Amino acid sequence: MNYRHAYHAGNFADVLKHVVLLALLESLKSKPTPFGLVDTHAGSGSYALDGVEANKTREYKDGVQRLMFPDMSRGATSMEALPPLLRRWLDSILALPGNESGLKLYPGSPLQVAHAMRENDSAQLCELHPEEAANLRELLRRDARMHVHARNGYEALKGLLPPPEKRGLVLIDPPYEAQEAEYVTIEKALKEALQRWPTGIYAVWYPIKQRSQVQPFLRNLRQSGAKRVLRAELLVHPDDSPLRLNGSGMVILNAPWKLDDALREPLRALARLLSQEQPAKWTLDWLLQEGETAATPLRQPVAPASPAGARPPGPRRHPR
């Protein structure tokens, strides 16, 4: 309850999370039938980058702001334009009210979802903090597709799944105030949710400080009952210190077909654009594919061969 995302809005972790979210939404929109989305930790929906909180940490400067002028990033050439998915994502942010003269507001997941959804899609947005929930409800009051619930998102899944549309996505993006305890809560919530809605897509954001904390969580998700589990990670610092956010990841249960293909070039570009003291590293691999079992040991990701995180095209089950 002490966490405020306004201090971190638009940072490198937000960029990864929201680019993956857009790829998922575009995959869902590839079919004409409507979909439903559930966001378990929705936040307030919009964050002022010139506000007190954002300017105290200025994390957005090493995140979304670096994508504004990609040709000025280190090592960039005129041929390295943003991949189409990144371009669409950035354009959607700049098209929001308040950003007419430049990037002033960073939209949270609910506002980005509202911008991407069609008229017949819907979203259920859960936020436990009373002030954040009130701000979110005010922000979306004129959008009949968006429904705000001031309640615990994990508990709400019991009543919200499956959605009326019978297809869609659950986004789980908690603050991880107690990281290892949060992992246990997520694992339990996912197992119960998959029993209610086994065909749903579940996307979970997670922080990376020490790799040893993350590995058991990912290993357990392979045993959640999902048919496919895809991992996308971005590290801007070595994953060996508990004192800062070194990277983040998105793990997608029942990931849509070809989602890995949609994310490969954007991840490669993000590693180049968001590198800090040393080259960033990215990982995109299947932790579990359809027909496999969770018995295969989970391997740790290793540094890619090139400084920019480049890897040859094609599916990868585990990092070499």
Short mmCIF file of C-alpha atoms in Angstrom, two decimals:
data_model
loop_
_atom_site.label_atom_id
_atom_site.label_comp_id
_atom_site.label_asym_id
_atom_site.label_seq_id
_atom_site.Cartn_x
_atom_site.Cartn_y
_atom_site.Cartn_z
CA MET A 1 0.00 0.00 0.00
CA ASN A 2 3.03 2.30 0.26
CA TYR A 3 4.05 1.88 -3.38
CA ARG A 4 3.41 4.75 -5.80
CA HIS A 5 4.08 4.05 -9.46
CA ALA A 6 4.32 7.78 -10.22
CA TYR A 7 7.96 7.63 -9.08
CA HIS A 8 8.77 4.98 -11.68
CA ALA A 9 6.40 5.70 -14.57
CA GLY A 10 7.97 5.39 -17.98
CA ASN A 11 11.15 3.69 -16.79
CA PHE A 12 12.83 0.85 -18.71
CA ALA A 13 10.66 -1.74 -16.95
CA ASP A 14 7.48 0.07 -17.98
CA VAL A 15 8.69 0.20 -21.57
CA LEU A 16 9.22 -3.57 -21.69
CA LYS A 17 5.92 -4.31 -19.97
CA HIS A 18 3.84 -2.07 -22.18
CA VAL A 19 5.48 -3.10 -25.45
CA VAL A 20 4.68 -6.74 -24.61
CA LEU A 21 1.16 -5.67 -23.63
CA LEU A 22 0.62 -4.01 -27.01
CA ALA A 23 1.87 -7.13 -28.81
CA LEU A 24 -0.66 -9.20 -26.86
CA LEU A 25 -3.50 -6.80 -27.61
CA GLU A 26 -2.66 -6.77 -31.30
CA SER A 27 -2.65 -10.56 -31.31
CA LEU A 28 -6.09 -10.61 -29.70
CA LYS A 29 -7.36 -8.05 -32.22
CA SER A 30 -6.25 -10.23 -35.13
CA LYS A 31 -9.55 -12.10 -34.66
CA PRO A 32 -12.85 -10.25 -35.12
CA THR A 33 -14.50 -11.64 -31.98
CA PRO A 34 -14.34 -9.38 -28.89
CA PHE A 35 -12.04 -10.03 -25.95
CA GLY A 36 -11.98 -9.17 -22.28
CA LEU A 37 -9.04 -7.97 -20.21
CA VAL A 38 -8.52 -8.10 -16.45
CA ASP A 39 -5.82 -5.93 -14.83
CA THR A 40 -5.18 -6.98 -11.23
CA HIS A 41 -3.05 -3.97 -10.23
CA ALA A 42 -4.24 -1.13 -12.43
CA GLY A 43 -2.83 1.94 -10.67
CA SER A 44 -4.14 5.45 -11.32
CA GLY A 45 -3.91 5.25 -15.11
CA SER A 46 -1.85 8.33 -15.96
CA TYR A 47 1.33 9.90 -14.59
CA ALA A 48 2.74 13.40 -15.04
CA LEU A 49 6.39 13.22 -16.07
CA ASP A 50 6.85 16.82 -14.97
CA GLY A 51 5.31 16.10 -11.58
CA VAL A 52 7.06 15.99 -8.22
CA GLU A 53 7.24 12.21 -8.05
CA ALA A 54 8.62 11.58 -11.54
CA ASN A 55 11.15 14.39 -11.24
CA LYS A 56 12.40 13.03 -7.94
CA THR A 57 13.68 9.83 -9.56
CA ARG A 58 13.73 10.88 -13.26
CA GLU A 59 13.64 7.20 -14.21
CA TYR A 60 11.68 7.95 -17.38
CA LYS A 61 14.78 9.61 -18.84
CA ASP A 62 16.44 6.18 -19.08
CA GLY A 63 13.20 4.66 -20.31
CA VAL A 64 10.56 6.04 -22.63
CA GLN A 65 12.40 9.29 -23.31
CA ARG A 66 15.23 7.39 -24.98
CA LEU A 67 12.80 6.16 -27.61
CA MET A 68 11.80 9.70 -28.55
CA PHE A 69 15.06 10.26 -30.42
CA PRO A 70 16.44 6.78 -31.23
CA ASP A 71 18.91 8.16 -33.77
CA MET A 72 20.73 9.94 -30.93
CA SER A 73 21.33 6.78 -28.91
CA ARG A 74 24.83 5.45 -28.60
CA GLY A 75 25.90 3.35 -31.57
CA ALA A 76 22.79 4.16 -33.60
CA THR A 77 22.87 4.70 -37.34
CA SER A 78 20.37 6.26 -39.70
CA MET A 79 19.28 2.75 -40.73
CA GLU A 80 18.24 1.77 -37.20
CA ALA A 81 14.72 3.14 -37.05
CA LEU A 82 12.35 1.87 -34.41
CA PRO A 83 10.79 -1.52 -35.27
CA PRO A 84 7.13 -1.16 -36.30
CA LEU A 85 5.74 -2.44 -32.98
CA LEU A 86 7.82 0.06 -31.01
CA ARG A 87 6.83 2.83 -33.40
CA ARG A 88 3.12 2.04 -33.00
CA TRP A 89 3.50 1.93 -29.23
CA LEU A 90 5.29 5.27 -29.02
CA ASP A 91 2.86 6.91 -31.46
CA SER A 92 -0.09 5.72 -29.35
CA ILE A 93 1.42 7.41 -26.28
CA LEU A 94 2.12 10.66 -28.07
CA ALA A 95 -1.44 10.69 -29.47
CA LEU A 96 -2.99 10.85 -25.99
CA PRO A 97 -4.46 14.15 -24.71
CA GLY A 98 -1.79 16.12 -22.88
CA ASN A 99 1.04 15.01 -25.15
CA GLU A 100 0.24 17.24 -28.11
CA SER A 101 3.42 19.29 -27.64
CA GLY A 102 5.67 16.47 -26.46
CA LEU A 103 5.82 13.72 -23.89
CA LYS A 104 4.30 15.16 -20.71
CA LEU A 105 2.08 12.34 -19.48
CA TYR A 106 2.90 8.66 -19.31
CA PRO A 107 -0.17 6.43 -19.58
CA GLY A 108 -0.43 3.41 -17.32
CA SER A 109 -1.68 0.05 -18.55
CA PRO A 110 -5.42 0.93 -18.30
CA LEU A 111 -5.09 4.00 -20.52
CA GLN A 112 -2.93 2.15 -23.03
CA VAL A 113 -5.46 -0.69 -23.09
CA ALA A 114 -8.32 1.77 -23.62
CA HIS A 115 -6.48 3.32 -26.56
CA ALA A 116 -5.83 -0.09 -28.17
CA MET A 117 -9.18 -1.80 -27.57
CA ARG A 118 -12.06 -1.89 -30.03
CA GLU A 119 -15.60 -0.76 -29.28
CA ASN A 120 -16.84 -4.25 -28.43
CA ASP A 121 -13.90 -5.23 -26.19
CA SER A 122 -13.97 -4.64 -22.43
CA ALA A 123 -11.66 -4.33 -19.43
CA GLN A 124 -12.01 -4.98 -15.71
CA LEU A 125 -9.50 -2.88 -13.76
CA CYS A 126 -8.73 -3.70 -10.14
CA GLU A 127 -6.92 -1.30 -7.80
CA LEU A 128 -6.83 -1.74 -4.02
CA HIS A 129 -5.45 1.68 -3.04
CA PRO A 130 -8.46 4.01 -2.55
CA GLU A 131 -6.83 7.17 -3.95
CA GLU A 132 -5.42 5.39 -6.98
CA ALA A 133 -8.75 3.70 -7.68
CA ALA A 134 -10.59 7.03 -7.42
CA ASN A 135 -8.16 8.67 -9.85
CA LEU A 136 -8.55 5.79 -12.28
CA ARG A 137 -12.34 5.91 -12.11
CA GLU A 138 -12.31 9.64 -12.80
CA LEU A 139 -9.89 9.22 -15.71
CA LEU A 140 -12.07 6.61 -17.43
CA ARG A 141 -15.53 7.78 -16.36
CA ARG A 142 -16.70 8.39 -19.94
CA ASP A 143 -15.52 5.03 -21.32
CA ALA A 144 -18.25 2.41 -20.95
CA ARG A 145 -15.81 -0.36 -21.92
CA MET A 146 -13.65 0.21 -18.82
CA HIS A 147 -14.86 -0.99 -15.41
CA VAL A 148 -12.95 -0.01 -12.25
CA HIS A 149 -13.06 -2.19 -9.12
CA ALA A 150 -11.62 -0.83 -5.87
CA ARG A 151 -10.62 -4.25 -4.55
CA ASN A 152 -7.86 -6.84 -4.30
CA GLY A 153 -7.11 -7.98 -7.83
CA TYR A 154 -6.13 -11.52 -6.89
CA GLU A 155 -9.41 -12.06 -5.06
CA ALA A 156 -11.36 -10.43 -7.86
CA LEU A 157 -10.16 -13.06 -10.35
CA LYS A 158 -12.50 -15.56 -8.72
CA GLY A 159 -15.51 -13.56 -9.86
CA LEU A 160 -14.19 -12.04 -13.06
CA LEU A 161 -12.99 -15.21 -14.81
CA PRO A 162 -13.81 -16.29 -17.37
CA PRO A 163 -14.87 -12.98 -18.92
CA PRO A 164 -18.17 -12.86 -20.85
CA GLU A 165 -16.22 -12.75 -24.11
CA LYS A 166 -14.62 -16.15 -23.28
CA ARG A 167 -11.29 -14.99 -24.73
CA GLY A 168 -8.77 -12.44 -23.59
CA LEU A 169 -5.99 -11.57 -21.21
CA VAL A 170 -5.18 -11.21 -17.52
CA LEU A 171 -2.40 -8.73 -16.68
CA ILE A 172 -0.71 -9.21 -13.30
CA ASP A 173 1.63 -6.34 -12.44
CA PRO A 174 1.97 -6.03 -8.66
CA PRO A 175 4.41 -3.68 -6.85
CA TYR A 176 6.38 -6.57 -5.26
CA GLU A 177 6.76 -4.81 -1.93
CA ALA A 178 7.70 -8.22 -0.54
CA GLN A 179 9.14 -9.94 -3.59
CA GLU A 180 9.30 -13.60 -2.57
CA ALA A 181 5.92 -13.47 -0.83
CA GLU A 182 4.41 -11.90 -3.94
CA TYR A 183 5.70 -14.80 -6.05
CA VAL A 184 3.83 -17.28 -3.86
CA THR A 185 0.64 -15.23 -4.13
CA ILE A 186 0.93 -15.04 -7.92
CA GLU A 187 1.56 -18.77 -8.27
CA LYS A 188 -1.52 -19.59 -6.20
CA ALA A 189 -3.70 -17.08 -8.07
CA LEU A 190 -2.59 -18.40 -11.46
CA LYS A 191 -3.26 -22.03 -10.63
CA GLU A 192 -6.78 -21.16 -9.47
CA ALA A 193 -7.38 -18.88 -12.46
CA LEU A 194 -6.26 -21.52 -14.94
CA GLN A 195 -8.71 -23.97 -13.42
CA ARG A 196 -11.52 -21.46 -14.05
CA TRP A 197 -10.29 -20.30 -17.43
CA PRO A 198 -7.71 -22.70 -18.89
CA THR A 199 -7.68 -21.04 -22.33
CA GLY A 200 -7.01 -17.50 -21.07
CA ILE A 201 -3.74 -15.65 -21.65
CA TYR A 202 -1.94 -14.58 -18.47
CA ALA A 203 0.86 -12.00 -18.58
CA VAL A 204 2.92 -11.46 -15.43
CA TRP A 205 5.48 -8.70 -14.95
CA TYR A 206 8.34 -9.39 -12.53
CA PRO A 207 11.38 -7.43 -11.30
CA ILE A 208 14.91 -8.79 -11.55
CA LYS A 209 17.37 -7.96 -8.82
CA GLN A 210 19.10 -11.27 -8.06
CA ARG A 211 18.67 -14.12 -10.53
CA SER A 212 18.48 -16.61 -7.68
CA GLN A 213 15.18 -15.03 -6.57
CA VAL A 214 13.58 -15.28 -9.99
CA GLN A 215 14.50 -18.83 -11.01
CA PRO A 216 12.21 -20.70 -8.56
CA PHE A 217 9.28 -18.49 -9.58
CA LEU A 218 9.74 -19.20 -13.29
CA ARG A 219 10.27 -22.88 -12.63
CA ASN A 220 7.00 -23.04 -10.67
CA LEU A 221 5.07 -21.25 -13.43
CA ARG A 222 6.01 -24.07 -15.79
CA GLN A 223 3.96 -26.31 -13.49
CA SER A 224 0.94 -24.00 -13.33
CA GLY A 225 -1.13 -25.92 -15.87
CA ALA A 226 -0.55 -23.58 -18.81
CA LYS A 227 0.14 -25.17 -22.19
CA ARG A 228 2.83 -22.67 -23.24
CA VAL A 229 5.02 -20.29 -21.25
CA LEU A 230 7.05 -17.56 -22.96
CA ARG A 231 9.64 -15.39 -21.22
CA ALA A 232 10.80 -11.91 -22.32
CA GLU A 233 13.46 -10.16 -20.24
CA LEU A 234 15.54 -7.02 -20.41
CA LEU A 235 18.56 -6.46 -18.16
CA VAL A 236 20.23 -3.07 -17.97
CA HIS A 237 22.50 -4.08 -15.05
CA PRO A 238 23.98 -7.44 -13.99
CA ASP A 239 21.38 -9.53 -12.16
CA ASP A 240 23.43 -10.00 -9.00
CA SER A 241 22.55 -7.11 -6.66
CA PRO A 242 19.50 -6.76 -4.36
CA LEU A 243 20.03 -3.02 -4.03
CA ARG A 244 18.47 -1.85 -7.29
CA LEU A 245 16.20 -2.89 -10.13
CA ASN A 246 18.61 -4.52 -12.55
CA GLY A 247 16.05 -5.66 -15.08
CA SER A 248 12.54 -6.94 -15.51
CA GLY A 249 10.63 -9.59 -17.34
CA MET A 250 7.26 -10.59 -18.68
CA VAL A 251 6.21 -14.21 -18.56
CA ILE A 252 3.19 -15.08 -20.67
CA LEU A 253 1.18 -18.21 -19.95
CA ASN A 254 -0.74 -19.62 -22.93
CA ALA A 255 1.16 -17.16 -25.10
CA PRO A 256 -0.44 -16.55 -28.52
CA TRP A 257 1.01 -18.15 -31.62
CA LYS A 258 3.99 -16.24 -33.03
CA LEU A 259 4.17 -13.82 -30.09
CA ASP A 260 7.89 -14.56 -29.90
CA ASP A 261 8.30 -13.49 -33.52
CA ALA A 262 6.46 -10.24 -32.80
CA LEU A 263 8.73 -9.42 -29.84
CA ARG A 264 12.16 -10.40 -31.17
CA GLU A 265 13.09 -7.23 -33.05
CA PRO A 266 11.54 -4.86 -30.48
CA LEU A 267 13.58 -6.53 -27.72
CA ARG A 268 16.72 -6.29 -29.78
CA ALA A 269 16.08 -2.57 -30.31
CA LEU A 270 15.25 -1.96 -26.64
CA ALA A 271 18.54 -3.53 -25.58
CA ARG A 272 20.37 -1.07 -27.82
CA LEU A 273 18.33 1.99 -26.88
CA LEU A 274 18.08 1.40 -23.13
CA SER A 275 21.66 0.33 -22.37
CA GLN A 276 23.21 2.20 -19.45
CA GLU A 277 26.73 1.75 -18.03
CA GLN A 278 27.19 -1.39 -20.10
CA PRO A 279 25.27 -3.03 -22.96
CA ALA A 280 21.83 -4.25 -21.98
CA LYS A 281 20.94 -7.92 -22.44
CA TRP A 282 17.70 -9.46 -23.55
CA THR A 283 16.19 -12.92 -23.39
CA LEU A 284 13.26 -14.31 -25.35
CA ASP A 285 12.60 -18.01 -24.97
CA TRP A 286 9.97 -20.65 -24.39
CA LEU A 287 10.05 -22.01 -20.85
CA LEU A 288 7.38 -24.50 -21.88
CA GLN A 289 5.97 -25.38 -25.28
CA GLU A 290 2.82 -27.29 -26.07
CA GLY A 291 3.35 -31.02 -25.69
CA GLU A 292 6.32 -30.60 -23.34
CA THR A 293 6.35 -31.30 -19.62
CA ALA A 294 7.80 -29.21 -16.82
CA ALA A 295 10.37 -31.92 -16.09
CA THR A 296 13.04 -30.27 -18.27
CA PRO A 297 15.39 -28.24 -16.02
CA LEU A 298 15.04 -24.47 -16.29
CA ARG A 299 18.31 -22.94 -17.45
CA GLN A 300 19.62 -19.51 -16.61
CA PRO A 301 19.75 -17.02 -19.48
CA VAL A 302 23.24 -16.17 -20.64
CA ALA A 303 24.64 -13.08 -22.31
CA PRO A 304 23.93 -12.87 -26.04
CA ALA A 305 26.82 -12.99 -28.45
CA SER A 306 26.64 -9.35 -29.53
CA PRO A 307 26.72 -6.23 -27.34
CA ALA A 308 23.26 -5.22 -28.50
CA GLY A 309 21.74 -8.54 -27.52
CA ALA A 310 21.35 -9.78 -31.08
CA ARG A 311 20.39 -13.39 -31.63
CA PRO A 312 19.71 -15.32 -34.79
CA PRO A 313 16.06 -15.49 -35.82
CA GLY A 314 13.94 -18.53 -35.13
CA PRO A 315 12.34 -20.12 -32.06
CA ARG A 316 14.45 -20.86 -29.00
CA ARG A 317 13.35 -23.15 -26.24
CA HIS A 318 16.12 -22.31 -23.80
CA PRO A 319 19.14 -20.04 -23.88
CA ARG A 320 22.35 -21.82 -24.75
#
